[in-house]
């Protein structure tokens, strides 16, 4: 009987082809918009998180537990190099680097400016761990043995009037709370395209900054950890905490990127909430179309349901038939949605869509993270499954009332209708 | 009730209420039908023929009186039991054929057997045999809109008799077909009655059906006005 009901459901759905085509068009474009917008958002968020990670703290940051709220030189991480050596062996970790981060005043004879000075080990850093390295527009990153070289964001350099080769004075508050200064020489300039980054960023060798701050040789501000799969950050944090328990100082914290970059996390949360509202509205429109179609279809077939019950079908069989019709509609809708979505998704995934002419700018930043104006589609697979599941559930839910109405039909009244 | 009486109607009354107004469609009908009968319920419109068929077919409940089919009092059955009774023991043939439009002739005839969970091989044997018997061999895959009115009514007859019901109720089965087709349909049902022992109870105005019926029960204003075999019926202790 189940097979016969399924045959009936499929044929009933195809019975009024124009009406079904309209509903399927609603499905197709609703699914396409939901998938494409989700995919663009996923790709944008993913790239923002990746860029933010490569701007300083990694996907996971190991640092002093108070460094986030009270960033100061004394909130340092001892045994940083040992921690780095251990963390790279943790499953899912791709790379880890030791860094010193310090609030600094950089001055020239003409001007001074506050900045965040990042002390790196040029020998181990690559653009994969520090995106600033691929934004060096002029000059070069100081070599490992260079104890004076600094690299400035071009906005900062403009403000200071300090080009490549110029001398600057770097002033910090050291680990003892004393003011300490060092003479530096500008070796290069950085242009990331994000104004807030270029105006406040400076790089120096870790050795130079450590000696200025009075750090021990293995002392640093943080270990930036980079993951093979950044979306699995929570699992990675748990693994790192467990596997490094013997080497982590008691006041060290292992933090996911979203705790280190709360502004970025809040932006993504807010933006994705808006997307969810949009997608819910789309799904409601689809469900309303299905509800209307099935209800009209049920009312048109009152006599037919009466006949079915007269010859022995139970009301539950009729209920199942209409629910099956909604399932068939949802499956056909998913297929239609996939067919309509493939081409725009492929294009946006492969080539992207350049928004710069629409926005009137070549680049822009969100909470200090440069955003690529070329939109690309790259959906998280589980979200594709969720969209599909929600479409099916919403469609079947929309079919429940029409199915209930059909099952309530009294055969003796229905078969009187002509 | 003697073994060969499959249907016993006693004092069946049906009153419809339309607001404050009460309309009596049946007023105490008594009727007994024996296995193998070929009986016509005859009467003008509004005489209560269809109402009586609906009560006998467990589609509706009487306001008063009792209807016993194969020893089961219909008014005591639950909704589910009534569905099963209609599925297993009663066949319906309607004036307007009432086939399921999305199913083929074969599937329409097979539908009740599928509901009964008859094995597929047995279903195929019975349905193919029946469709051949009603003259529709070769047309199994046609849908109702690809069949003539007479062919559709043959499918409806095949559907009605496929599960070997105790009783086939046919409501004006020849009303929507031309004379020649009506004669063929009657030939078919008469042959099924004679050769296979199928019990038919028709409601009709059609003189062709009345002429062929071996028993004619005339209804007027919701009462049995005449029963051509009433004398025979009284001679036999059916009640």
Coordinates of N, CA and C in Angstrom, one line a residue, chain A residues 1 4 7-8 11-12 15 303-304 307-315 317 407-408 410-412 415-416, chain B residues 16 54 59-60 79 83-84 86-87 92 94 96 98 100-104 107 110-112 114-115 143 159:
Chain A
X1 N 0.8 -1.2 0.0 CA 0.0 0.0 0.0 C 0.9 1.3 0.0
X4 N 1.8 2.2 -3.5 CA 0.7 2.8 -4.2 C 0.5 4.2 -3.8
X7 N 3.1 6.4 -5.3 CA 2.8 6.6 -6.7 C 1.7 7.7 -6.8
X8 N 0.7 7.5 -6.0 CA -0.4 8.5 -6.0 C 0.1 9.9 -5.7
X11 N 2.1 11.4 -8.5 CA 1.2 11.8 -9.6 C 0.3 13.0 -9.3
X12 N -0.1 13.0 -8.0 CA -1.0 14.1 -7.6 C -0.2 15.4 -7.6
X15 N 0.0 16.6 -11.1 CA -1.3 16.7 -11.7 C -1.6 18.1 -12.3
X303 N -14.0 15.1 -3.2 CA -14.8 13.9 -3.6 C -13.9 12.7 -3.7
X304 N -12.7 12.9 -4.2 CA -11.7 11.8 -4.4 C -11.4 11.2 -3.1
X307 N -14.2 9.1 -2.0 CA -14.2 7.8 -2.7 C -13.2 6.8 -2.0
X308 N -12.0 7.4 -1.8 CA -10.9 6.5 -1.2 C -11.4 5.9 0.1
X309 N -12.0 6.8 0.9 CA -12.5 6.3 2.2 C -13.7 5.4 2.1
X310 N -14.5 5.6 1.0 CA -15.7 4.7 0.8 C -15.2 3.3 0.5
X311 N -14.1 3.2 -0.3 CA -13.7 1.9 -0.7 C -12.8 1.2 0.4
X312 N -12.5 1.9 1.5 CA -11.8 1.2 2.6 C -10.6 1.9 3.1
X313 N -10.1 3.0 2.5 CA -9.0 3.7 3.1 C -9.4 4.3 4.4
X314 N -8.5 4.2 5.4 CA -8.8 4.9 6.7 C -8.4 6.4 6.5
X315 N -8.9 7.2 7.4 CA -8.5 8.6 7.4 C -7.0 8.8 7.5
X317 N -4.8 6.9 6.2 CA -4.2 6.7 4.9 C -4.3 8.0 4.1
X407 N -8.2 14.3 5.9 CA -8.5 13.1 6.7 C -9.8 13.3 7.5
X408 N -10.3 14.5 7.6 CA -11.5 14.8 8.3 C -12.8 14.7 7.4
X410 N -15.8 13.6 5.5 CA -16.8 12.5 5.6 C -17.1 11.9 4.3
X411 N -16.9 10.6 4.0 CA -17.1 10.1 2.7 C -18.5 10.2 2.2
X412 N -19.5 10.1 3.1 CA -20.9 10.2 2.6 C -21.2 11.6 2.1
X415 N -18.9 12.1 -1.4 CA -19.3 11.5 -2.7 C -20.6 12.1 -3.2
X416 N -21.3 12.9 -2.5 CA -22.5 13.6 -3.0 C -22.1 14.7 -4.0
Chain B
X16 N -32.6 13.8 8.5 CA -31.6 14.9 8.3 C -32.1 16.1 9.0
X54 N -26.3 4.1 1.3 CA -25.2 4.7 2.2 C -25.2 4.0 3.6
X59 N -21.5 3.9 5.2 CA -21.0 5.2 5.0 C -21.7 6.2 5.9
X60 N -22.8 5.8 6.4 CA -23.6 6.7 7.2 C -24.3 5.8 8.3
X79 N -15.3 3.6 13.8 CA -15.0 4.2 12.5 C -14.0 3.3 11.8
X83 N -14.4 1.2 8.3 CA -13.5 1.3 7.1 C -13.1 -0.1 6.7
X84 N -12.7 -1.0 7.7 CA -12.3 -2.4 7.3 C -13.4 -3.1 6.7
X86 N -15.9 -1.9 4.9 CA -16.1 -1.4 3.6 C -15.0 -2.0 2.7
X87 N -13.8 -2.1 3.2 CA -12.7 -2.6 2.4 C -12.8 -4.1 2.1
X92 N -18.3 -1.0 -4.0 CA -19.1 0.1 -4.4 C -18.9 0.4 -5.9
X94 N -20.3 3.5 -8.4 CA -21.0 4.8 -8.3 C -21.4 5.2 -9.7
X96 N -21.0 8.1 -11.1 CA -20.0 8.8 -11.8 C -18.7 8.1 -11.9
X98 N -16.2 7.4 -10.5 CA -15.4 7.7 -9.3 C -14.1 6.8 -9.2
X100 N -9.9 6.8 -9.2 CA -8.9 7.7 -8.8 C -8.2 8.2 -10.1
X101 N -8.2 9.4 -10.4 CA -7.8 9.9 -11.8 C -6.3 9.7 -12.0
X102 N -5.5 9.6 -10.9 CA -4.0 9.5 -11.2 C -3.6 8.0 -11.3
X103 N -4.5 7.1 -11.0 CA -4.1 5.7 -11.1 C -4.6 5.1 -12.5
X104 N -3.9 4.1 -12.9 CA -4.2 3.4 -14.2 C -5.4 2.5 -13.9
X107 N -4.3 -0.2 -11.6 CA -4.0 0.3 -10.2 C -5.3 0.6 -9.5
X110 N -6.7 -2.6 -8.5 CA -5.8 -3.3 -7.6 C -5.9 -2.6 -6.2
X111 N -6.4 -1.4 -6.1 CA -6.2 -0.5 -4.9 C -6.7 -1.2 -3.7
X112 N -7.9 -1.8 -3.7 CA -8.5 -2.3 -2.5 C -7.7 -3.6 -2.0
X114 N -4.5 -4.0 -2.5 CA -3.3 -3.5 -1.9 C -3.6 -3.1 -0.5
X115 N -4.7 -2.4 -0.3 CA -5.1 -2.0 1.1 C -5.2 -3.3 2.0
X143 N -5.2 5.6 -18.0 CA -5.8 6.3 -16.9 C -7.3 6.6 -17.2
X159 N -13.0 -3.1 -9.7 CA -12.5 -2.7 -8.3 C -13.4 -3.1 -7.3

